Amino acid sequence: MMKAKQSGGLVYSTEHGRMCPACRQPIDQCQCGQPTVPAGDGIARVSRETKGRGGKAVTVVKGVPLAGEALAKLGKLLRTRCGSGGTVKEGVLEIQGDHVETVIAELLKLGFKTKRTGG
């Protein structure tokens, strides 16, 4: 037996005006649509991985202190600089191929603290 999704809740308050249906806060205090910067130490960690990829190398960048659109733009810049494809998944940049040195140099040029991790 499936339960029906409840969509009730306060929509308007004479004290605060319109309310956000997701977080139940006044619209002017709503934090739902704003991207959050990932928590961490602010150091971008660059590594090379082959596990689960059929032996093909992938350069992985984790811990970049950017979120959402800014992270996607950085990924686009790094993929262009390396001349290869890639993706952004859950705050992690993946660039096809072994481009660790190129990525580290580019991140340092952009002002990010970087560390090489892995072997």
Backbone atoms as SQL, in Angstrom:
CREATE TABLE atoms (id INTEGER PRIMARY KEY, chain TEXT, resi INTEGER, resn TEXT, atom TEXT, x REAL, y REAL, z REAL);
INSERT INTO atoms VALUES
  (1, 'A', 1, 'MET', 'N', 0.838, -1.172, 0.000),
  (2, 'A', 1, 'MET', 'CA', 0.000, 0.000, 0.000),
  (3, 'A', 1, 'MET', 'C', 0.892, 1.247, 0.000),
  (4, 'A', 2, 'MET', 'N', 0.670, 2.168, -0.908),
  (5, 'A', 2, 'MET', 'CA', 1.485, 3.375, -1.015),
  (6, 'A', 2, 'MET', 'C', 0.812, 4.522, -0.278),
  (7, 'A', 3, 'LYS', 'N', 1.632, 5.332, 0.379),
  (8, 'A', 3, 'LYS', 'CA', 1.116, 6.525, 1.035),
  (9, 'A', 3, 'LYS', 'C', 1.106, 7.683, 0.052),
  (10, 'A', 4, 'ALA', 'N', 0.099, 8.495, 0.140),
  (11, 'A', 4, 'ALA', 'CA', 0.010, 9.682, -0.706),
  (12, 'A', 4, 'ALA', 'C', 0.947, 10.751, -0.154),
  (13, 'A', 5, 'LYS', 'N', 1.613, 11.465, -1.043),
  (14, 'A', 5, 'LYS', 'CA', 2.525, 12.528, -0.637),
  (15, 'A', 5, 'LYS', 'C', 1.718, 13.703, -0.094),
  (16, 'A', 6, 'GLN', 'N', 2.083, 14.173, 1.086),
  (17, 'A', 6, 'GLN', 'CA', 1.376, 15.302, 1.679),
  (18, 'A', 6, 'GLN', 'C', 1.985, 16.584, 1.145),
  (19, 'A', 7, 'SER', 'N', 1.149, 17.459, 0.625),
  (20, 'A', 7, 'SER', 'CA', 1.639, 18.720, 0.079),
  (21, 'A', 7, 'SER', 'C', 1.071, 19.908, 0.838),
  (22, 'A', 8, 'GLY', 'N', 0.582, 19.670, 2.040),
  (23, 'A', 8, 'GLY', 'CA', 0.021, 20.755, 2.826),
  (24, 'A', 8, 'GLY', 'C', 1.110, 21.602, 3.439),
  (25, 'A', 9, 'GLY', 'N', 0.712, 22.621, 4.147),
  (26, 'A', 9, 'GLY', 'CA', 1.674, 23.485, 4.811),
  (27, 'A', 9, 'GLY', 'C', 1.287, 24.933, 4.639),
  (28, 'A', 10, 'LEU', 'N', 1.946, 25.764, 5.377),
  (29, 'A', 10, 'LEU', 'CA', 1.694, 27.187, 5.368),
  (30, 'A', 10, 'LEU', 'C', 2.185, 27.805, 4.065),
  (31, 'A', 11, 'VAL', 'N', 1.318, 28.518, 3.382),
  (32, 'A', 11, 'VAL', 'CA', 1.663, 29.149, 2.113),
  (33, 'A', 11, 'VAL', 'C', 1.801, 30.657, 2.280),
  (34, 'A', 12, 'TYR', 'N', 1.005, 31.237, 3.162),
  (35, 'A', 12, 'TYR', 'CA', 1.041, 32.678, 3.369),
  (36, 'A', 12, 'TYR', 'C', 0.853, 32.956, 4.847),
  (37, 'A', 13, 'SER', 'N', 1.607, 33.893, 5.363),
  (38, 'A', 13, 'SER', 'CA', 1.472, 34.301, 6.751),
  (39, 'A', 13, 'SER', 'C', 1.331, 35.814, 6.787),
  (40, 'A', 14, 'THR', 'N', 0.413, 36.294, 7.601),
  (41, 'A', 14, 'THR', 'CA', 0.236, 37.749, 7.691),
  (42, 'A', 14, 'THR', 'C', 1.444, 38.399, 8.350),
  (43, 'A', 15, 'GLU', 'N', 2.198, 37.619, 9.088),
  (44, 'A', 15, 'GLU', 'CA', 3.386, 38.155, 9.762),
  (45, 'A', 15, 'GLU', 'C', 4.575, 38.246, 8.808),
  (46, 'A', 16, 'HIS', 'N', 4.773, 37.233, 7.940),
  (47, 'A', 16, 'HIS', 'CA', 5.962, 37.172, 7.098),
  (48, 'A', 16, 'HIS', 'C', 5.677, 37.261, 5.600),
  (49, 'A', 17, 'GLY', 'N', 4.445, 37.153, 5.167),
  (50, 'A', 17, 'GLY', 'CA', 4.130, 37.171, 3.740),
  (51, 'A', 17, 'GLY', 'C', 4.231, 35.775, 3.145),
  (52, 'A', 18, 'ARG', 'N', 4.665, 35.670, 1.882),
  (53, 'A', 18, 'ARG', 'CA', 4.748, 34.369, 1.205),
  (54, 'A', 18, 'ARG', 'C', 5.810, 33.493, 1.851),
  (55, 'A', 19, 'MET', 'N', 5.499, 32.187, 1.913),
  (56, 'A', 19, 'MET', 'CA', 6.387, 31.206, 2.530),
  (57, 'A', 19, 'MET', 'C', 6.888, 30.233, 1.463),
  (58, 'A', 20, 'CYS', 'N', 8.128, 29.781, 1.596),
  (59, 'A', 20, 'CYS', 'CA', 8.685, 28.776, 0.688),
  (60, 'A', 20, 'CYS', 'C', 8.084, 27.419, 1.046),
  (61, 'A', 21, 'PRO', 'N', 7.521, 26.687, 0.069),
  (62, 'A', 21, 'PRO', 'CA', 6.919, 25.396, 0.385),
  (63, 'A', 21, 'PRO', 'C', 7.947, 24.325, 0.752),
  (64, 'A', 22, 'ALA', 'N', 9.196, 24.476, 0.346),
  (65, 'A', 22, 'ALA', 'CA', 10.208, 23.450, 0.620),
  (66, 'A', 22, 'ALA', 'C', 10.781, 23.567, 2.028),
  (67, 'A', 23, 'CYS', 'N', 11.208, 24.772, 2.415),
  (68, 'A', 23, 'CYS', 'CA', 11.876, 24.920, 3.725),
  (69, 'A', 23, 'CYS', 'C', 11.004, 25.594, 4.770),
  (70, 'A', 24, 'ARG', 'N', 9.805, 26.027, 4.388),
  (71, 'A', 24, 'ARG', 'CA', 8.845, 26.647, 5.312),
  (72, 'A', 24, 'ARG', 'C', 9.368, 27.944, 5.942),
  (73, 'A', 25, 'GLN', 'N', 10.247, 28.641, 5.223),
  (74, 'A', 25, 'GLN', 'CA', 10.774, 29.927, 5.674),
  (75, 'A', 25, 'GLN', 'C', 10.150, 31.025, 4.821),
  (76, 'A', 26, 'PRO', 'N', 10.132, 32.278, 5.309),
  (77, 'A', 26, 'PRO', 'CA', 9.670, 33.374, 4.459),
  (78, 'A', 26, 'PRO', 'C', 10.525, 33.456, 3.193),
  (79, 'A', 27, 'ILE', 'N', 9.925, 33.856, 2.078),
  (80, 'A', 27, 'ILE', 'CA', 10.606, 33.880, 0.782),
  (81, 'A', 27, 'ILE', 'C', 11.907, 34.679, 0.839),
  (82, 'A', 28, 'ASP', 'N', 11.928, 35.805, 1.546),
  (83, 'A', 28, 'ASP', 'CA', 13.145, 36.613, 1.593),
  (84, 'A', 28, 'ASP', 'C', 14.260, 35.970, 2.423),
  (85, 'A', 29, 'GLN', 'N', 13.955, 34.938, 3.224),
  (86, 'A', 29, 'GLN', 'CA', 14.961, 34.230, 4.014),
  (87, 'A', 29, 'GLN', 'C', 15.233, 32.823, 3.480),
  (88, 'A', 30, 'CYS', 'N', 14.593, 32.449, 2.379),
  (89, 'A', 30, 'CYS', 'CA', 14.717, 31.102, 1.818),
  (90, 'A', 30, 'CYS', 'C', 16.127, 30.850, 1.298),
  (91, 'A', 31, 'GLN', 'N', 16.701, 29.693, 1.636),
  (92, 'A', 31, 'GLN', 'CA', 18.031, 29.304, 1.196),
  (93, 'A', 31, 'GLN', 'C', 17.991, 28.132, 0.216),
  (94, 'A', 32, 'CYS', 'N', 16.810, 27.731, -0.239),
  (95, 'A', 32, 'CYS', 'CA', 16.660, 26.528, -1.075),
  (96, 'A', 32, 'CYS', 'C', 17.372, 26.634, -2.411),
  (97, 'A', 33, 'GLY', 'N', 17.197, 27.711, -3.136),
  (98, 'A', 33, 'GLY', 'CA', 17.722, 27.828, -4.481),
  (99, 'A', 33, 'GLY', 'C', 19.166, 28.280, -4.569),
  (100, 'A', 34, 'GLN', 'N', 19.776, 28.635, -3.440),
  (101, 'A', 34, 'GLN', 'CA', 21.130, 29.145, -3.474),
  (102, 'A', 34, 'GLN', 'C', 22.125, 28.002, -3.351),
  (103, 'A', 35, 'PRO', 'N', 23.146, 27.978, -4.222),
  (104, 'A', 35, 'PRO', 'CA', 24.142, 26.912, -4.140),
  (105, 'A', 35, 'PRO', 'C', 24.996, 27.069, -2.887),
  (106, 'A', 36, 'THR', 'N', 25.378, 25.943, -2.323),
  (107, 'A', 36, 'THR', 'CA', 26.231, 25.977, -1.145),
  (108, 'A', 36, 'THR', 'C', 27.638, 25.564, -1.538),
  (109, 'A', 37, 'VAL', 'N', 28.621, 26.220, -0.969),
  (110, 'A', 37, 'VAL', 'CA', 30.010, 25.868, -1.222),
  (111, 'A', 37, 'VAL', 'C', 30.323, 24.617, -0.406),
  (112, 'A', 38, 'PRO', 'N', 30.897, 23.605, -1.047),
  (113, 'A', 38, 'PRO', 'CA', 31.172, 22.377, -0.311),
  (114, 'A', 38, 'PRO', 'C', 32.143, 22.608, 0.848),
  (115, 'A', 39, 'ALA', 'N', 31.855, 21.939, 1.952),
  (116, 'A', 39, 'ALA', 'CA', 32.717, 22.060, 3.119),
  (117, 'A', 39, 'ALA', 'C', 33.996, 21.275, 2.874),
  (118, 'A', 40, 'GLY', 'N', 35.083, 21.773, 3.355),
  (119, 'A', 40, 'GLY', 'CA', 36.363, 21.096, 3.185),
  (120, 'A', 40, 'GLY', 'C', 37.486, 22.045, 3.550),
  (121, 'A', 41, 'ASP', 'N', 38.704, 21.608, 3.294),
  (122, 'A', 41, 'ASP', 'CA', 39.857, 22.424, 3.659),
  (123, 'A', 41, 'ASP', 'C', 40.293, 23.371, 2.547),
  (124, 'A', 42, 'GLY', 'N', 39.620, 23.336, 1.389),
  (125, 'A', 42, 'GLY', 'CA', 39.918, 24.258, 0.307),
  (126, 'A', 42, 'GLY', 'C', 41.100, 23.855, -0.555),
  (127, 'A', 43, 'ILE', 'N', 41.577, 22.638, -0.419),
  (128, 'A', 43, 'ILE', 'CA', 42.700, 22.152, -1.208),
  (129, 'A', 43, 'ILE', 'C', 42.174, 21.207, -2.279),
  (130, 'A', 44, 'ALA', 'N', 42.489, 21.503, -3.529),
  (131, 'A', 44, 'ALA', 'CA', 42.081, 20.641, -4.640),
  (132, 'A', 44, 'ALA', 'C', 43.051, 19.467, -4.712),
  (133, 'A', 45, 'ARG', 'N', 42.518, 18.269, -4.675),
  (134, 'A', 45, 'ARG', 'CA', 43.341, 17.064, -4.740),
  (135, 'A', 45, 'ARG', 'C', 43.199, 16.432, -6.115),
  (136, 'A', 46, 'VAL', 'N', 44.315, 16.285, -6.809),
  (137, 'A', 46, 'VAL', 'CA', 44.335, 15.792, -8.179),
  (138, 'A', 46, 'VAL', 'C', 44.969, 14.401, -8.183),
  (139, 'A', 47, 'SER', 'N', 44.281, 13.443, -8.784),
  (140, 'A', 47, 'SER', 'CA', 44.809, 12.085, -8.842),
  (141, 'A', 47, 'SER', 'C', 44.467, 11.441, -10.176),
  (142, 'A', 48, 'ARG', 'N', 45.090, 10.295, -10.425),
  (143, 'A', 48, 'ARG', 'CA', 44.836, 9.510, -11.632),
  (144, 'A', 48, 'ARG', 'C', 44.231, 8.192, -11.198),
  (145, 'A', 49, 'GLU', 'N', 43.096, 7.823, -11.806),
  (146, 'A', 49, 'GLU', 'CA', 42.414, 6.583, -11.457),
  (147, 'A', 49, 'GLU', 'C', 42.194, 5.742, -12.703),
  (148, 'A', 50, 'THR', 'N', 42.206, 4.412, -12.506),
  (149, 'A', 50, 'THR', 'CA', 41.876, 3.492, -13.590),
  (150, 'A', 50, 'THR', 'C', 40.862, 2.459, -13.143),
  (151, 'A', 51, 'LYS', 'N', 40.596, 2.388, -11.855),
  (152, 'A', 51, 'LYS', 'CA', 39.681, 1.373, -11.332),
  (153, 'A', 51, 'LYS', 'C', 38.275, 1.542, -11.878),
  (154, 'A', 52, 'GLY', 'N', 37.689, 0.432, -12.331),
  (155, 'A', 52, 'GLY', 'CA', 36.310, 0.443, -12.801),
  (156, 'A', 52, 'GLY', 'C', 36.106, 1.132, -14.124),
  (157, 'A', 53, 'ARG', 'N', 37.189, 1.399, -14.854),
  (158, 'A', 53, 'ARG', 'CA', 37.078, 2.112, -16.126),
  (159, 'A', 53, 'ARG', 'C', 37.696, 1.313, -17.265),
  (160, 'A', 54, 'GLY', 'N', 37.797, 0.014, -17.103),
  (161, 'A', 54, 'GLY', 'CA', 38.330, -0.832, -18.162),
  (162, 'A', 54, 'GLY', 'C', 39.793, -0.565, -18.458),
  (163, 'A', 55, 'GLY', 'N', 40.558, -0.127, -17.460),
  (164, 'A', 55, 'GLY', 'CA', 41.978, 0.141, -17.647),
  (165, 'A', 55, 'GLY', 'C', 42.300, 1.512, -18.205),
  (166, 'A', 56, 'LYS', 'N', 41.306, 2.290, -18.526),
  (167, 'A', 56, 'LYS', 'CA', 41.547, 3.627, -19.072),
  (168, 'A', 56, 'LYS', 'C', 41.780, 4.614, -17.932),
  (169, 'A', 57, 'ALA', 'N', 42.747, 5.499, -18.120),
  (170, 'A', 57, 'ALA', 'CA', 43.101, 6.474, -17.093),
  (171, 'A', 57, 'ALA', 'C', 42.143, 7.662, -17.115),
  (172, 'A', 58, 'VAL', 'N', 41.835, 8.154, -15.921),
  (173, 'A', 58, 'VAL', 'CA', 40.994, 9.338, -15.756),
  (174, 'A', 58, 'VAL', 'C', 41.649, 10.215, -14.698),
  (175, 'A', 59, 'THR', 'N', 41.759, 11.508, -14.962),
  (176, 'A', 59, 'THR', 'CA', 42.269, 12.463, -13.985),
  (177, 'A', 59, 'THR', 'C', 41.088, 12.946, -13.157),
  (178, 'A', 60, 'VAL', 'N', 41.194, 12.811, -11.831),
  (179, 'A', 60, 'VAL', 'CA', 40.106, 13.148, -10.919),
  (180, 'A', 60, 'VAL', 'C', 40.541, 14.328, -10.045),
  (181, 'A', 61, 'VAL', 'N', 39.675, 15.335, -9.948),
  (182, 'A', 61, 'VAL', 'CA', 39.933, 16.512, -9.116),
  (183, 'A', 61, 'VAL', 'C', 38.842, 16.586, -8.064),
  (184, 'A', 62, 'LYS', 'N', 39.240, 16.495, -6.792),
  (185, 'A', 62, 'LYS', 'CA', 38.287, 16.546, -5.675),
  (186, 'A', 62, 'LYS', 'C', 38.646, 17.712, -4.756),
  (187, 'A', 63, 'GLY', 'N', 37.652, 18.219, -4.053),
  (188, 'A', 63, 'GLY', 'CA', 37.893, 19.222, -3.024),
  (189, 'A', 63, 'GLY', 'C', 38.020, 20.645, -3.519),
  (190, 'A', 64, 'VAL', 'N', 37.632, 20.927, -4.744),
  (191, 'A', 64, 'VAL', 'CA', 37.693, 22.301, -5.243),
  (192, 'A', 64, 'VAL', 'C', 36.610, 23.109, -4.526),
  (193, 'A', 65, 'PRO', 'N', 36.974, 24.249, -3.920),
  (194, 'A', 65, 'PRO', 'CA', 35.989, 25.025, -3.157),
  (195, 'A', 65, 'PRO', 'C', 35.059, 25.854, -4.038),
  (196, 'A', 66, 'LEU', 'N', 34.401, 25.204, -4.985),
  (197, 'A', 66, 'LEU', 'CA', 33.419, 25.844, -5.855),
  (198, 'A', 66, 'LEU', 'C', 32.173, 24.990, -5.879),
  (199, 'A', 67, 'ALA', 'N', 31.071, 25.578, -6.271),
  (200, 'A', 67, 'ALA', 'CA', 29.818, 24.821, -6.352),
  (201, 'A', 67, 'ALA', 'C', 29.068, 25.195, -7.618),
  (202, 'A', 68, 'GLY', 'N', 28.254, 24.279, -8.076),
  (203, 'A', 68, 'GLY', 'CA', 27.311, 24.526, -9.163),
  (204, 'A', 68, 'GLY', 'C', 27.936, 24.997, -10.450),
  (205, 'A', 69, 'GLU', 'N', 27.483, 26.148, -10.912),
  (206, 'A', 69, 'GLU', 'CA', 27.883, 26.683, -12.212),
  (207, 'A', 69, 'GLU', 'C', 29.373, 27.006, -12.264),
  (208, 'A', 70, 'ALA', 'N', 29.945, 27.502, -11.173),
  (209, 'A', 70, 'ALA', 'CA', 31.374, 27.830, -11.159),
  (210, 'A', 70, 'ALA', 'C', 32.229, 26.582, -11.329),
  (211, 'A', 71, 'LEU', 'N', 31.814, 25.479, -10.713),
  (212, 'A', 71, 'LEU', 'CA', 32.536, 24.215, -10.853),
  (213, 'A', 71, 'LEU', 'C', 32.421, 23.693, -12.282),
  (214, 'A', 72, 'ALA', 'N', 31.251, 23.838, -12.894),
  (215, 'A', 72, 'ALA', 'CA', 31.063, 23.418, -14.282),
  (216, 'A', 72, 'ALA', 'C', 31.944, 24.232, -15.227),
  (217, 'A', 73, 'LYS', 'N', 32.072, 25.540, -14.980),
  (218, 'A', 73, 'LYS', 'CA', 32.929, 26.386, -15.809),
  (219, 'A', 73, 'LYS', 'C', 34.393, 25.987, -15.666),
  (220, 'A', 74, 'LEU', 'N', 34.815, 25.684, -14.441),
  (221, 'A', 74, 'LEU', 'CA', 36.182, 25.235, -14.218),
  (222, 'A', 74, 'LEU', 'C', 36.430, 23.914, -14.943),
  (223, 'A', 75, 'GLY', 'N', 35.467, 23.001, -14.883),
  (224, 'A', 75, 'GLY', 'CA', 35.586, 21.734, -15.589),
  (225, 'A', 75, 'GLY', 'C', 35.724, 21.942, -17.083),
  (226, 'A', 76, 'LYS', 'N', 34.942, 22.845, -17.643),
  (227, 'A', 76, 'LYS', 'CA', 35.010, 23.160, -19.070),
  (228, 'A', 76, 'LYS', 'C', 36.387, 23.705, -19.429),
  (229, 'A', 77, 'LEU', 'N', 36.922, 24.604, -18.597),
  (230, 'A', 77, 'LEU', 'CA', 38.235, 25.192, -18.846),
  (231, 'A', 77, 'LEU', 'C', 39.325, 24.115, -18.819),
  (232, 'A', 78, 'LEU', 'N', 39.279, 23.237, -17.824),
  (233, 'A', 78, 'LEU', 'CA', 40.299, 22.188, -17.706),
  (234, 'A', 78, 'LEU', 'C', 40.197, 21.187, -18.860),
  (235, 'A', 79, 'ARG', 'N', 38.984, 20.824, -19.253),
  (236, 'A', 79, 'ARG', 'CA', 38.820, 19.892, -20.382),
  (237, 'A', 79, 'ARG', 'C', 39.347, 20.515, -21.675),
  (238, 'A', 80, 'THR', 'N', 39.103, 21.802, -21.866),
  (239, 'A', 80, 'THR', 'CA', 39.600, 22.501, -23.045),
  (240, 'A', 80, 'THR', 'C', 41.116, 22.548, -23.037),
  (241, 'A', 81, 'ARG', 'N', 41.683, 22.861, -21.876),
  (242, 'A', 81, 'ARG', 'CA', 43.140, 22.958, -21.739),
  (243, 'A', 81, 'ARG', 'C', 43.808, 21.609, -22.010),
  (244, 'A', 82, 'CYS', 'N', 43.163, 20.519, -21.575),
  (245, 'A', 82, 'CYS', 'CA', 43.721, 19.177, -21.769),
  (246, 'A', 82, 'CYS', 'C', 43.368, 18.594, -23.133),
  (247, 'A', 83, 'GLY', 'N', 42.402, 19.156, -23.809),
  (248, 'A', 83, 'GLY', 'CA', 41.998, 18.664, -25.115),
  (249, 'A', 83, 'GLY', 'C', 41.305, 17.315, -25.046),
  (250, 'A', 84, 'SER', 'N', 40.500, 17.132, -24.003),
  (251, 'A', 84, 'SER', 'CA', 39.800, 15.853, -23.862),
  (252, 'A', 84, 'SER', 'C', 38.427, 16.082, -23.249),
  (253, 'A', 85, 'GLY', 'N', 37.681, 15.006, -23.122),
  (254, 'A', 85, 'GLY', 'CA', 36.344, 15.082, -22.551),
  (255, 'A', 85, 'GLY', 'C', 36.386, 14.875, -21.056),
  (256, 'A', 86, 'GLY', 'N', 35.228, 14.889, -20.460),
  (257, 'A', 86, 'GLY', 'CA', 35.126, 14.676, -19.028),
  (258, 'A', 86, 'GLY', 'C', 33.759, 15.060, -18.526),
  (259, 'A', 87, 'THR', 'N', 33.624, 15.088, -17.201),
  (260, 'A', 87, 'THR', 'CA', 32.332, 15.398, -16.594),
  (261, 'A', 87, 'THR', 'C', 32.526, 15.946, -15.190),
  (262, 'A', 88, 'VAL', 'N', 31.435, 16.463, -14.636),
  (263, 'A', 88, 'VAL', 'CA', 31.388, 16.877, -13.234),
  (264, 'A', 88, 'VAL', 'C', 30.308, 16.043, -12.571),
  (265, 'A', 89, 'LYS', 'N', 30.692, 15.232, -11.586),
  (266, 'A', 89, 'LYS', 'CA', 29.746, 14.380, -10.875),
  (267, 'A', 89, 'LYS', 'C', 29.872, 14.630, -9.384),
  (268, 'A', 90, 'GLU', 'N', 28.793, 15.102, -8.755),
  (269, 'A', 90, 'GLU', 'CA', 28.721, 15.280, -7.305),
  (270, 'A', 90, 'GLU', 'C', 29.920, 16.050, -6.746),
  (271, 'A', 91, 'GLY', 'N', 30.302, 17.139, -7.397),
  (272, 'A', 91, 'GLY', 'CA', 31.394, 17.975, -6.913),
  (273, 'A', 91, 'GLY', 'C', 32.774, 17.457, -7.256),
  (274, 'A', 92, 'VAL', 'N', 32.876, 16.427, -8.084),
  (275, 'A', 92, 'VAL', 'CA', 34.156, 15.850, -8.485),
  (276, 'A', 92, 'VAL', 'C', 34.314, 16.027, -9.991),
  (277, 'A', 93, 'LEU', 'N', 35.461, 16.593, -10.400),
  (278, 'A', 93, 'LEU', 'CA', 35.750, 16.755, -11.817),
  (279, 'A', 93, 'LEU', 'C', 36.467, 15.511, -12.319),
  (280, 'A', 94, 'GLU', 'N', 36.021, 14.974, -13.444),
  (281, 'A', 94, 'GLU', 'CA', 36.687, 13.845, -14.077),
  (282, 'A', 94, 'GLU', 'C', 37.085, 14.266, -15.480),
  (283, 'A', 95, 'ILE', 'N', 38.365, 14.100, -15.818),
  (284, 'A', 95, 'ILE', 'CA', 38.870, 14.448, -17.136),
  (285, 'A', 95, 'ILE', 'C', 39.475, 13.194, -17.739),
  (286, 'A', 96, 'GLN', 'N', 39.040, 12.850, -18.930),
  (287, 'A', 96, 'GLN', 'CA', 39.501, 11.618, -19.567),
  (288, 'A', 96, 'GLN', 'C', 40.976, 11.728, -19.921),
  (289, 'A', 97, 'GLY', 'N', 41.737, 10.701, -19.557),
  (290, 'A', 97, 'GLY', 'CA', 43.164, 10.656, -19.863),
  (291, 'A', 97, 'GLY', 'C', 44.010, 11.022, -18.659),
  (292, 'A', 98, 'ASP', 'N', 45.314, 10.823, -18.813),
  (293, 'A', 98, 'ASP', 'CA', 46.271, 11.126, -17.749),
  (294, 'A', 98, 'ASP', 'C', 46.802, 12.545, -17.956),
  (295, 'A', 99, 'HIS', 'N', 46.166, 13.515, -17.299),
  (296, 'A', 99, 'HIS', 'CA', 46.521, 14.930, -17.445),
  (297, 'A', 99, 'HIS', 'C', 46.813, 15.562, -16.087),
  (298, 'A', 100, 'VAL', 'N', 47.366, 14.795, -15.161),
  (299, 'A', 100, 'VAL', 'CA', 47.557, 15.281, -13.791),
  (300, 'A', 100, 'VAL', 'C', 48.432, 16.526, -13.755),
  (301, 'A', 101, 'GLU', 'N', 49.569, 16.492, -14.434),
  (302, 'A', 101, 'GLU', 'CA', 50.497, 17.634, -14.395),
  (303, 'A', 101, 'GLU', 'C', 49.880, 18.885, -15.018),
  (304, 'A', 102, 'THR', 'N', 49.172, 18.731, -16.119),
  (305, 'A', 102, 'THR', 'CA', 48.523, 19.862, -16.785),
  (306, 'A', 102, 'THR', 'C', 47.452, 20.474, -15.888),
  (307, 'A', 103, 'VAL', 'N', 46.656, 19.619, -15.241),
  (308, 'A', 103, 'VAL', 'CA', 45.578, 20.098, -14.373),
  (309, 'A', 103, 'VAL', 'C', 46.153, 20.818, -13.154),
  (310, 'A', 104, 'ILE', 'N', 47.195, 20.256, -12.550),
  (311, 'A', 104, 'ILE', 'CA', 47.819, 20.903, -11.378),
  (312, 'A', 104, 'ILE', 'C', 48.366, 22.269, -11.773),
  (313, 'A', 105, 'ALA', 'N', 49.060, 22.349, -12.898),
  (314, 'A', 105, 'ALA', 'CA', 49.623, 23.632, -13.347),
  (315, 'A', 105, 'ALA', 'C', 48.523, 24.655, -13.593),
  (316, 'A', 106, 'GLU', 'N', 47.434, 24.236, -14.206),
  (317, 'A', 106, 'GLU', 'CA', 46.332, 25.161, -14.507),
  (318, 'A', 106, 'GLU', 'C', 45.643, 25.631, -13.223),
  (319, 'A', 107, 'LEU', 'N', 45.414, 24.721, -12.275),
  (320, 'A', 107, 'LEU', 'CA', 44.775, 25.099, -11.014),
  (321, 'A', 107, 'LEU', 'C', 45.656, 26.059, -10.220),
  (322, 'A', 108, 'LEU', 'N', 46.971, 25.832, -10.221),
  (323, 'A', 108, 'LEU', 'CA', 47.890, 26.748, -9.535),
  (324, 'A', 108, 'LEU', 'C', 47.869, 28.122, -10.195),
  (325, 'A', 109, 'LYS', 'N', 47.789, 28.150, -11.527),
  (326, 'A', 109, 'LYS', 'CA', 47.735, 29.416, -12.257),
  (327, 'A', 109, 'LYS', 'C', 46.461, 30.190, -11.917),
  (328, 'A', 110, 'LEU', 'N', 45.362, 29.442, -11.647),
  (329, 'A', 110, 'LEU', 'CA', 44.087, 30.073, -11.302),
  (330, 'A', 110, 'LEU', 'C', 44.003, 30.459, -9.823),
  (331, 'A', 111, 'GLY', 'N', 45.015, 30.085, -9.025),
  (332, 'A', 111, 'GLY', 'CA', 45.058, 30.492, -7.632),
  (333, 'A', 111, 'GLY', 'C', 44.517, 29.479, -6.635),
  (334, 'A', 112, 'PHE', 'N', 44.297, 28.244, -7.048),
  (335, 'A', 112, 'PHE', 'CA', 43.830, 27.207, -6.127),
  (336, 'A', 112, 'PHE', 'C', 45.013, 26.506, -5.472),
  (337, 'A', 113, 'LYS', 'N', 44.862, 26.145, -4.218),
  (338, 'A', 113, 'LYS', 'CA', 45.855, 25.298, -3.554),
  (339, 'A', 113, 'LYS', 'C', 45.636, 23.878, -4.053),
  (340, 'A', 114, 'THR', 'N', 46.703, 23.201, -4.486),
  (341, 'A', 114, 'THR', 'CA', 46.542, 21.869, -5.030),
  (342, 'A', 114, 'THR', 'C', 47.538, 20.898, -4.420),
  (343, 'A', 115, 'LYS', 'N', 47.136, 19.633, -4.403),
  (344, 'A', 115, 'LYS', 'CA', 48.014, 18.553, -3.975),
  (345, 'A', 115, 'LYS', 'C', 47.820, 17.398, -4.937),
  (346, 'A', 116, 'ARG', 'N', 48.902, 16.712, -5.216),
  (347, 'A', 116, 'ARG', 'CA', 48.812, 15.494, -6.016),
  (348, 'A', 116, 'ARG', 'C', 48.603, 14.340, -5.044),
  (349, 'A', 117, 'THR', 'N', 47.598, 13.528, -5.279),
  (350, 'A', 117, 'THR', 'CA', 47.324, 12.383, -4.402),
  (351, 'A', 117, 'THR', 'C', 47.444, 11.100, -5.205),
  (352, 'A', 118, 'GLY', 'N', 47.575, 10.002, -4.507),
  (353, 'A', 118, 'GLY', 'CA', 47.711, 8.716, -5.169),
  (354, 'A', 118, 'GLY', 'C', 49.141, 8.477, -5.588),
  (355, 'A', 119, 'GLY', 'N', 49.357, 7.376, -6.296),
  (356, 'A', 119, 'GLY', 'CA', 50.711, 6.975, -6.698),
  (357, 'A', 119, 'GLY', 'C', 51.270, 7.832, -7.702);
